[in-house]
Short mmCIF file of C-alpha atoms and ligand atoms in Angstrom, two decimals:
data_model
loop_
_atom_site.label_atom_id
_atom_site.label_comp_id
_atom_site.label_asym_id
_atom_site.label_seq_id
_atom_site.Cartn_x
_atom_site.Cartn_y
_atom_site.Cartn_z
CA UNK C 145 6.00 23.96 -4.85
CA UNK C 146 3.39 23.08 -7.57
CA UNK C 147 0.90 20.51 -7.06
CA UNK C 148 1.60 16.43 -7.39
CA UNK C 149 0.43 16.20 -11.31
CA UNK C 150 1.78 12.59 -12.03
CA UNK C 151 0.33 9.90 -9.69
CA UNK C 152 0.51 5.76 -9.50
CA UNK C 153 -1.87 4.29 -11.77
CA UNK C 154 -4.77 2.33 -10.40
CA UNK C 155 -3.48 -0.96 -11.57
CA UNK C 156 -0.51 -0.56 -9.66
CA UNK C 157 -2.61 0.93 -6.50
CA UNK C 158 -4.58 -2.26 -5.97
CA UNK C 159 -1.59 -4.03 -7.04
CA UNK C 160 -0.03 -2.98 -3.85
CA UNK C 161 -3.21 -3.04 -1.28
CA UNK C 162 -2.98 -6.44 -2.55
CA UNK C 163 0.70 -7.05 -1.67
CA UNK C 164 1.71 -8.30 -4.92
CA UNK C 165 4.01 -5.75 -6.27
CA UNK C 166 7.75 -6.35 -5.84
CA UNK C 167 9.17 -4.70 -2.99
CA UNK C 168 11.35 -2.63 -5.00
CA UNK C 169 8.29 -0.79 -6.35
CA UNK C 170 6.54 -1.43 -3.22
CA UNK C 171 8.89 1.19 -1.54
CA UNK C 172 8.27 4.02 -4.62
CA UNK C 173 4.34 3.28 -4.23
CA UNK C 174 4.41 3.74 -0.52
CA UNK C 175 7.00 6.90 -0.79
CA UNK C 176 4.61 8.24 -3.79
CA UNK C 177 1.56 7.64 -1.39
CA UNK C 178 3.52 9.45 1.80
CA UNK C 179 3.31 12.82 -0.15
CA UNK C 180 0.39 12.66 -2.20
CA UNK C 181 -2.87 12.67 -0.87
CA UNK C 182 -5.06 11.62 -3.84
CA UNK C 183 -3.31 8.45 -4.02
CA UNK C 184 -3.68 8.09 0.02
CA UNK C 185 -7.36 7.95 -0.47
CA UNK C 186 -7.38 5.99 -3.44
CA UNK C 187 -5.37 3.45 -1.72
CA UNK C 188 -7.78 3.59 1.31
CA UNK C 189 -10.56 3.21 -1.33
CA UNK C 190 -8.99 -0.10 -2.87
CA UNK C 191 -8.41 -1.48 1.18
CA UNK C 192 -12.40 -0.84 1.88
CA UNK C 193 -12.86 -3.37 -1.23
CA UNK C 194 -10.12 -6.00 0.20
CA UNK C 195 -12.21 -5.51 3.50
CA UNK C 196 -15.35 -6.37 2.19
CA UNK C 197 -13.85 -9.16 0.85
CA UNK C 198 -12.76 -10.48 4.22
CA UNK C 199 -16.18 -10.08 5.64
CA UNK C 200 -17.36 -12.35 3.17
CA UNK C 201 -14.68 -14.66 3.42
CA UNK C 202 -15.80 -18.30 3.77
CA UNK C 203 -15.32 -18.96 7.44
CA UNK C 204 -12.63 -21.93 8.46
CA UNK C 205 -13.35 -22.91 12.44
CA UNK C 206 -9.95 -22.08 14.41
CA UNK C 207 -7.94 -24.38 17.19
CA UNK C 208 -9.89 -23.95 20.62
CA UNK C 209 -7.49 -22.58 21.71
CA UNK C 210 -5.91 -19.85 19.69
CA UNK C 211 -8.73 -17.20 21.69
CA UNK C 212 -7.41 -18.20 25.00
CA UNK C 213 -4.08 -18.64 23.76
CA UNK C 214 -4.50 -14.79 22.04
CA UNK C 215 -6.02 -13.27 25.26
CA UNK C 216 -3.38 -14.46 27.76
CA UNK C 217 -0.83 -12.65 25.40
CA UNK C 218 -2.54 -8.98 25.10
CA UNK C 219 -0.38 -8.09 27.95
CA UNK C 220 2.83 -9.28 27.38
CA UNK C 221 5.79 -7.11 26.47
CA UNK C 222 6.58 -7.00 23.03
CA UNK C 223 8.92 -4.69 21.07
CA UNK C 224 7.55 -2.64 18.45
CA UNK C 225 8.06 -2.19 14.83
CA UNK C 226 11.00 0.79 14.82
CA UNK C 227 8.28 3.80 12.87
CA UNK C 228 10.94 5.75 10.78
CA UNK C 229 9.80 9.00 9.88
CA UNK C 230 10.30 11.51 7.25
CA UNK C 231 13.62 13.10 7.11
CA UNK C 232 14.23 16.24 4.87
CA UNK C 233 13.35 15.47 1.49
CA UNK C 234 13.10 11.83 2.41
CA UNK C 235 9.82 10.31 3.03
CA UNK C 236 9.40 7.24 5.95
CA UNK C 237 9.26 4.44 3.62
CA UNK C 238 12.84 5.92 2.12
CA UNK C 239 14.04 5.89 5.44
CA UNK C 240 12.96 2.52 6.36
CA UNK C 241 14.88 1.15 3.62
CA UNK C 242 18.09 3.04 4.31
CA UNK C 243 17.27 1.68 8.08
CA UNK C 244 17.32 5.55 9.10
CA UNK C 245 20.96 6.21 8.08
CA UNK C 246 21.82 9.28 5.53
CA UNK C 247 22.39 8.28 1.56
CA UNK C 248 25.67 6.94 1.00
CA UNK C 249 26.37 8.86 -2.21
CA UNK C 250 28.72 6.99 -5.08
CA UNK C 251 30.13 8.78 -7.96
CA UNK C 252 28.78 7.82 -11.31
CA UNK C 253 30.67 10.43 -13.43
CA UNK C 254 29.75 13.99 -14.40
CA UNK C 255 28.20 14.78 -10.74
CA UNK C 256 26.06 11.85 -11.10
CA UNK C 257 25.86 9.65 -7.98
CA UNK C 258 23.57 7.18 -6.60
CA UNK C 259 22.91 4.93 -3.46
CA UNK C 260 21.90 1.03 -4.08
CA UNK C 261 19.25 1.19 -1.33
CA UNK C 262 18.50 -2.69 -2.33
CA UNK C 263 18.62 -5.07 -5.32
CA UNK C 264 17.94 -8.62 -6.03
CA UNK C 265 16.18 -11.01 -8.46
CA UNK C 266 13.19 -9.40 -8.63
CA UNK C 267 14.59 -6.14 -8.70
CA UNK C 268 16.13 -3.06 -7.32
CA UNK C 269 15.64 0.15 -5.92
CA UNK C 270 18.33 3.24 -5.41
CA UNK C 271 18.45 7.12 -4.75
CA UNK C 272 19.72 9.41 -7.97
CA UNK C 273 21.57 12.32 -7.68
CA UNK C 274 21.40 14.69 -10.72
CA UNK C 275 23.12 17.51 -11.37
CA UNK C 276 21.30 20.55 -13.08
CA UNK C 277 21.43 19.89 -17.05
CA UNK C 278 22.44 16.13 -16.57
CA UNK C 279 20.48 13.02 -17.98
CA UNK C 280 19.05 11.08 -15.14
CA UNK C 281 20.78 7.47 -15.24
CA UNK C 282 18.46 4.41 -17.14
CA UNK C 283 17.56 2.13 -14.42
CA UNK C 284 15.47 0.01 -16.51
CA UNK C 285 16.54 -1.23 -19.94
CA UNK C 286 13.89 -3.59 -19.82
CA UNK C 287 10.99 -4.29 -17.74
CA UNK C 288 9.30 -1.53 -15.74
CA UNK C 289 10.91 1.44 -14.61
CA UNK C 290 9.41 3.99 -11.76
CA UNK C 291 11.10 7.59 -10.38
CA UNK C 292 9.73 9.79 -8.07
CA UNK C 293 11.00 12.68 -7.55
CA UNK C 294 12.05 13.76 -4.05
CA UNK C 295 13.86 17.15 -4.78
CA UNK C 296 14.57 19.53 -7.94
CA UNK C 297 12.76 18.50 -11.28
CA UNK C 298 13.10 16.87 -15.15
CA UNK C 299 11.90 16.62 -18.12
CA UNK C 300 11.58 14.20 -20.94
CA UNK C 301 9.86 13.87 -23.94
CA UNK C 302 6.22 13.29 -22.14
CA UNK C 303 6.26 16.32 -19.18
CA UNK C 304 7.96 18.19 -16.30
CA UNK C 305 8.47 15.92 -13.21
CA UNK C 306 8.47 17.80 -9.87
CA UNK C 307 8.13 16.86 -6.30
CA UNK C 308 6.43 14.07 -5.56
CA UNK C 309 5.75 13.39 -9.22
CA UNK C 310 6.30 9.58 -10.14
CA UNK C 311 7.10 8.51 -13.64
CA UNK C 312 6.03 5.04 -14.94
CA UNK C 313 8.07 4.00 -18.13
CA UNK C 314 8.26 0.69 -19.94
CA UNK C 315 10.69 -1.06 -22.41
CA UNK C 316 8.23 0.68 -24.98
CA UNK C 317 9.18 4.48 -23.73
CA UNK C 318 11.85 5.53 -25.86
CA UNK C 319 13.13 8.88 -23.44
CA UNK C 320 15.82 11.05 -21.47
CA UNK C 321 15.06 12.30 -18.85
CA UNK C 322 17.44 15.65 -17.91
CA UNK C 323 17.57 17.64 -14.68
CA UNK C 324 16.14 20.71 -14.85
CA UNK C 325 18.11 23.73 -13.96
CA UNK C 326 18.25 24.64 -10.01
CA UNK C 327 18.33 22.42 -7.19
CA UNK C 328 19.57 19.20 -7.86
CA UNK C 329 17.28 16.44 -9.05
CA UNK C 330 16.37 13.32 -6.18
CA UNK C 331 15.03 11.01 -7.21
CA UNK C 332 13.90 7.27 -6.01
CA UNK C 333 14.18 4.84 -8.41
CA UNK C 334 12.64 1.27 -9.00
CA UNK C 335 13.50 -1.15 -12.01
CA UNK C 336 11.77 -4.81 -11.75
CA UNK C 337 14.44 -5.95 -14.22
CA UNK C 338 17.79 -7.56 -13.30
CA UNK C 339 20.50 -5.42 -13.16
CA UNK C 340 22.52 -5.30 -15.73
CA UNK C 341 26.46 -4.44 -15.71
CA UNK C 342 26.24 -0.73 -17.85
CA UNK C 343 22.48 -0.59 -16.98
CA UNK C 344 23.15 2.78 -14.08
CA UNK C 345 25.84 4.55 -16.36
CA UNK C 346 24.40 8.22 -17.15
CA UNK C 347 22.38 7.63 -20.77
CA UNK C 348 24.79 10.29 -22.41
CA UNK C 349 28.02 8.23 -21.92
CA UNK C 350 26.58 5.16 -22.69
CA UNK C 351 26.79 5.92 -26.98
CA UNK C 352 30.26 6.47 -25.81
CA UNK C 353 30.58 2.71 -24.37
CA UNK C 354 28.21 1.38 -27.19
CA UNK C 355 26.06 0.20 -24.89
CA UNK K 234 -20.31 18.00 22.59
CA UNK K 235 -20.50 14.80 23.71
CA UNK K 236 -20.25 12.45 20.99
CA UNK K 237 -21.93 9.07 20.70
CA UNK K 238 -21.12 6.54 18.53
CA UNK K 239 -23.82 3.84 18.97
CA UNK K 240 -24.99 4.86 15.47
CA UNK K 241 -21.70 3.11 14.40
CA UNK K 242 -21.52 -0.76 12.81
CA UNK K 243 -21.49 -3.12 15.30
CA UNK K 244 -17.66 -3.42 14.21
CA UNK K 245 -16.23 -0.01 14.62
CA UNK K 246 -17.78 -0.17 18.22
CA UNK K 247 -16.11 -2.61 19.04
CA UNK K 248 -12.87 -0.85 17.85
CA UNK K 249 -13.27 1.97 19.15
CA UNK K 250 -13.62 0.14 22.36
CA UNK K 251 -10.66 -1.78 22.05
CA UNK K 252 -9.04 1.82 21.10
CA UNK K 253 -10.15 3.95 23.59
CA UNK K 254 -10.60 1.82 26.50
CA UNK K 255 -8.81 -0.82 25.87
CA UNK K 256 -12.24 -3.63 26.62
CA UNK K 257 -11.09 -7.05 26.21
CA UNK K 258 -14.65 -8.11 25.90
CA UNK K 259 -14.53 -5.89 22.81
CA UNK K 260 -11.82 -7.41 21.52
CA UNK K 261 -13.25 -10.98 21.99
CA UNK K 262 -16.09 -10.07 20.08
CA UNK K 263 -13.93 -8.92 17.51
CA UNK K 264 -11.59 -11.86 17.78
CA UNK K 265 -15.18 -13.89 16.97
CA UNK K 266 -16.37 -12.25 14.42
CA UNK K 267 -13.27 -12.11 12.02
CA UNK K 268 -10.59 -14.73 13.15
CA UNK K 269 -12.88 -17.55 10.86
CA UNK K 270 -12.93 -14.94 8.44
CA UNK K 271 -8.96 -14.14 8.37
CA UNK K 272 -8.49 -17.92 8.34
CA UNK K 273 -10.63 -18.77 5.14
CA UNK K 274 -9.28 -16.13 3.61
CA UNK K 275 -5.27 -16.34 4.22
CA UNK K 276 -6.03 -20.54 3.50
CA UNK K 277 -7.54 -19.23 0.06
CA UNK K 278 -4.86 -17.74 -0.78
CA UNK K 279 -2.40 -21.07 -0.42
CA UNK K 280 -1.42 -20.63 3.52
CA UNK K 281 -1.66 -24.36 5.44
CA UNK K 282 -4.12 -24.83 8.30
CA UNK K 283 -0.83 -24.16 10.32
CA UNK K 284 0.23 -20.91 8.78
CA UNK K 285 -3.33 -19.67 8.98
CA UNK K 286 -3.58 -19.98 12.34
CA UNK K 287 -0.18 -18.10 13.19
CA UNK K 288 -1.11 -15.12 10.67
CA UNK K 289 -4.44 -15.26 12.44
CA UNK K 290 -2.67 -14.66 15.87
CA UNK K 291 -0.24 -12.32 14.80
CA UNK K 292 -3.05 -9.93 12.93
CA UNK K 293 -5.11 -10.21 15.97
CA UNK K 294 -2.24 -9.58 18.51
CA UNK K 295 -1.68 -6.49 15.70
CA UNK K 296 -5.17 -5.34 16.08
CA UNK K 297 -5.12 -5.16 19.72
CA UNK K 298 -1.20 -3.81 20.13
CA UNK K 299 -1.83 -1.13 16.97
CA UNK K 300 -5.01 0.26 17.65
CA UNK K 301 -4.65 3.75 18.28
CA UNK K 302 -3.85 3.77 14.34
CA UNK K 303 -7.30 2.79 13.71
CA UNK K 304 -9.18 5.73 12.07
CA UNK K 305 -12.94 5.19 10.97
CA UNK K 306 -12.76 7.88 9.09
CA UNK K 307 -10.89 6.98 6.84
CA UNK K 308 -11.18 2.91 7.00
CA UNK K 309 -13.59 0.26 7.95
CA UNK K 310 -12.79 -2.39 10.69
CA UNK K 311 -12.44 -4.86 7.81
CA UNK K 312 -10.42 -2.70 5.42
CA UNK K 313 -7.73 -2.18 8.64
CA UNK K 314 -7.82 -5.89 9.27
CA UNK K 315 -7.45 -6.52 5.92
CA UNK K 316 -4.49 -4.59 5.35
CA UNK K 317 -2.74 -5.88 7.93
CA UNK K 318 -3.41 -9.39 7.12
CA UNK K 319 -2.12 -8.62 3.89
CA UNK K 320 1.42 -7.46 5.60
CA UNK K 321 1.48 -9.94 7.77
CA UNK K 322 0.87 -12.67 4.92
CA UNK K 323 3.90 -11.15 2.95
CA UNK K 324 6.35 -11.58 6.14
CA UNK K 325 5.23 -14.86 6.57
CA UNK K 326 5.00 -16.39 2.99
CA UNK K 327 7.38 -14.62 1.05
CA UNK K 328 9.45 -13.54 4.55
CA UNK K 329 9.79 -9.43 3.11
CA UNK K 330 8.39 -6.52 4.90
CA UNK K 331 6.23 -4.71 2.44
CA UNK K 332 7.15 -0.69 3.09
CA UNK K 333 4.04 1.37 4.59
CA UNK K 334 3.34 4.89 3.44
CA UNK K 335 3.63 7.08 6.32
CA UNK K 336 0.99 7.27 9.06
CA UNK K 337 -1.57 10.91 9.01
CA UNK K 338 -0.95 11.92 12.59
CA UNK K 339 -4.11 13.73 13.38
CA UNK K 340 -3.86 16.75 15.89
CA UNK K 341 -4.22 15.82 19.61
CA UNK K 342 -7.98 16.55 20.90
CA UNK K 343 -9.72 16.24 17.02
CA UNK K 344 -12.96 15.41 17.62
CA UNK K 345 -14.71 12.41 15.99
CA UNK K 346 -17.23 13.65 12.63
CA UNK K 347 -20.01 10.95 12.86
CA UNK K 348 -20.92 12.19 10.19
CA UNK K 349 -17.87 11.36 8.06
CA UNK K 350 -17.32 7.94 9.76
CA UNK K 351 -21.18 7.07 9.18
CA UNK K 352 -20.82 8.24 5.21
CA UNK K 353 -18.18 6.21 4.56
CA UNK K 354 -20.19 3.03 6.16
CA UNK K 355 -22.71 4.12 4.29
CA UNK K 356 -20.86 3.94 1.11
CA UNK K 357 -19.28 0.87 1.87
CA UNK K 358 -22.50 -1.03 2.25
CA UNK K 359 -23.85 0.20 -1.22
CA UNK K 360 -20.13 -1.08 -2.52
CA UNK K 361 -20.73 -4.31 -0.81
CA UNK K 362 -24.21 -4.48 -2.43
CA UNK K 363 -22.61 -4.25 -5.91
CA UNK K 364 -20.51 -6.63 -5.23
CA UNK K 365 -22.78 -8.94 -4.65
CA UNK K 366 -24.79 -8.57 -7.37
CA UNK K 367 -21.54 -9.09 -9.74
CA UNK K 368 -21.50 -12.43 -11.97
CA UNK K 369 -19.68 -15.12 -10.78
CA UNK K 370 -16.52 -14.97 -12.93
CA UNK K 371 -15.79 -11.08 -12.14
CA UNK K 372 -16.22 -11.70 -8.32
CA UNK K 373 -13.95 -14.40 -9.10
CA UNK K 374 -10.99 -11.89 -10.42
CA UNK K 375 -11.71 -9.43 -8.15
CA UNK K 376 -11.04 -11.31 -4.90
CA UNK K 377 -8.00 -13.21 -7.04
CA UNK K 378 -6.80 -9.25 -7.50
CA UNK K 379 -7.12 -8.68 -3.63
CA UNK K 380 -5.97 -11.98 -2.06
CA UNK K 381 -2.66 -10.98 -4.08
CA UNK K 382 -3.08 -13.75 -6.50
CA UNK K 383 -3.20 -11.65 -9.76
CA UNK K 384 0.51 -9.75 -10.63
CA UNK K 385 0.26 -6.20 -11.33
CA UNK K 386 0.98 -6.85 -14.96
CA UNK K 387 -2.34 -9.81 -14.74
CA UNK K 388 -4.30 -6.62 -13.09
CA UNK K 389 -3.49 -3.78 -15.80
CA UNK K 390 -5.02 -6.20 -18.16
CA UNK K 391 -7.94 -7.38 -16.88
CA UNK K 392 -10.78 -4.93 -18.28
CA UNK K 393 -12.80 -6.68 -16.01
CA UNK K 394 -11.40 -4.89 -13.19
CA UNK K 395 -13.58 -1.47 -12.13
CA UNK K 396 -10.31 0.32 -10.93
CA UNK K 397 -10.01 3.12 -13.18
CA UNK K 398 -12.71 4.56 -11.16
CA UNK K 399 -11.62 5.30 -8.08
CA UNK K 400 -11.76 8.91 -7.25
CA UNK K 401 -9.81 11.70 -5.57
CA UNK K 402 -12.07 11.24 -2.28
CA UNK K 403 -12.84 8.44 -0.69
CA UNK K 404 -16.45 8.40 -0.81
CA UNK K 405 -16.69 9.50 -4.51
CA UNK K 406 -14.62 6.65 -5.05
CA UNK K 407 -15.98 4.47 -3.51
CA UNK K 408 -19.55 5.99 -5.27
CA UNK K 409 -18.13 5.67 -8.79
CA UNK K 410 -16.88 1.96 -8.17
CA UNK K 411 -20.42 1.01 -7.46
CA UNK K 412 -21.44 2.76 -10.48
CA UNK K 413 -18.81 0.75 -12.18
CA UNK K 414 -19.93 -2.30 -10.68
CA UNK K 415 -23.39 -1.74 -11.45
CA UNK K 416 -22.48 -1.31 -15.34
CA UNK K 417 -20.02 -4.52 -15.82
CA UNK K 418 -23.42 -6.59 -14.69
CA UNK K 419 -25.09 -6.04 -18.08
ZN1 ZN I 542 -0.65 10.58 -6.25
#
């Protein structure tokens, strides 16, 4: 396996120490993060800064008695945040979103398929499925579009994307992406834009629909 | 070898403390130090009084229930607490979980480097020193950036922002940001 050679940019790094990226790209950012070690420390590097920041936060006195109130609750039972773990190709933050349950693969035509893992206003996030020598589906349109690649590989018009490789595109990117041949491409796939109805047909059919 | 960590920041003693034996006195102190902190800085960033003071409880409760995942290596006291606050500020606000990356499990029995976990305090004080000496109005966007109230679109824009300098390791990064720093003051 060759080494991680597209990575989240900075922006978007202390975007998300920060908590304000959209959950859909949330989940590619922490996935990205889960495999690639660079971006773990540059991550860690942007929470040292939001730290610092806290330390020199302007104090604001607390209720007398949250300390006792805190205290008398260290013991208590409590249940725990379920930790889902990588499984196969599928990093933890993957699995958390499918809530630890195995893609549920839908056919999109010419051994396409994909698996809505969530989607909503601000926008979506899924699993693609790419035969060898097939055009990976545009997810975007408009807005922001991230894939990382969780197995197999493509290509476009800027580079090779392999494992672990994330791909940021905007409206501006004019490119198609195809599966290399071999395994099967994976990939996770983020679009801040709202759906729209033709927007997850493969890009080759879509002259044929005059989309 | 018996390792001693009184070399450490008052801080990570305490978490390590709190961590390895469990000392509730610790965690007092700890609950002291940065529970005014956590509340000025959850209220900056548009919680009420009353939401403050639940996010407050809930990051301490956090601190106390998830503390084996507290690594000085790799993260100051305040960079921990800060990241939880941040999580626990997006349940309660915006009521979505933000996804984590996956926890580094370390092997069983690794031994403590002092000399890693003092570095990296090391490096975090000269960062703390440049950001200090920046001018008003870039403080001002950089804590906007990391109380979440910039967009990611508001961030990639702002040339003010020294974070095309953070580096492959921790501690380069965090060298190279002063750097930064130091050349936006002129
Ligand atoms: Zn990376």
């Amino acid at each position: 396996m060759s080494a991680i050679g597209h990575h989240v940019p900075e922006s978007m790094l202390a975007a998300y120490a920060a908590g304000s990226l959209p959950n859909a790209f949330a989940v590619v950012v922490a996935s990205h993060v889960s495999l690639c070690g660079q971006c773990r420390v540059a991550l860690e590097a942007h929470q040292n800064v939001g730290g610092l920041l806290l330390e020199d936060a302007k104090t604001v006195s607390v209720s007398s008695r949250l300390k006792a109130d805190i205290l008398s609750q260290l013991d208590a039972p409590y249940r725990p945040e379920p930790v889902y773990d990588r499984s196969g190709i599928y990093p933890g933050p993957v699995m958390e979103t499918l809530k630890g349950r195995k893609p549920r693969w839908k056919n999109l035509g010419r051994g396409v398929r994909q698996d809505i893992l969530s989607e909503g206003k601000k926008g979506s996030v899924r699993l693609l499925y790419i035969p060898p020598g097939q055009a990976v589906p545009d997810h975007g349109h408009n807005g922001l579009e991230l894939t990382l690649v969780l197995q197999g590989s493509f290509s476009d018009e800027t580079g090779r994307f392999g494992v672990g490789d994330l791909e940021v595109a905007d409206e501006e990117l004019d490119h198609t992406p195809v599966a290399d041949d071999g395994d099967a491409c994976i990939c996770l796939a983020a679009t801040d834009a709202p759906l729209r109805f033709h927007a997850f047909m493969p890009r080759l059919l879509q002259p044929l629909f005059r989309i | 070898m018996v390792q001693t960590d009184t070399e450490y920041s008052q801080q990570t003693q305490w978490m390590i403390a709190v961590r390895d034996r469990r000392d509730r006195n610790a965690f007092a102190a700890l609950f002291d130090h940065f529970a005014p902190r956590l509340k000025g800085f959850v209220m900056r960033s548009g919680a009420s009084d009353h939401q403050a003071e639940e996010i407050v409880q809930d990051v301490m409760l956090a601190v106390w229930r998830k503390a084996a995942s507290f690594d000085p290596h790799r993260a100051q006291v305040s960079a921990w607490i800060y990241q939880i606050a941040r999580n626990r500020h997006i349940d309660i606000v915006r009521k979505e979980n933000r996804p984590m990356p996956e926890e580094l499990r370390e092997d069983p029995g690794t031994e403590a480097d002092a000399s890693q976990i003092m570095g990296l305090e090391q490096e975090t004080r000269h960062l703390k020193s440049a950001l200090d000496k920046l001018r008003p109005e870039q403080r001002e966007i950089i804590e906007k950036a990391y109380l979440g109230e910039l967009t990611h679109q508001e961030i990639s824009t702002q040339t003010g922002l020294p974070l095309g300098t953070i580096k492959s390791r921790i501690r380069l990064g965090l060298e190279r940001l002063r750097h930064e720093l130091k050349d936006l003051k002129s």
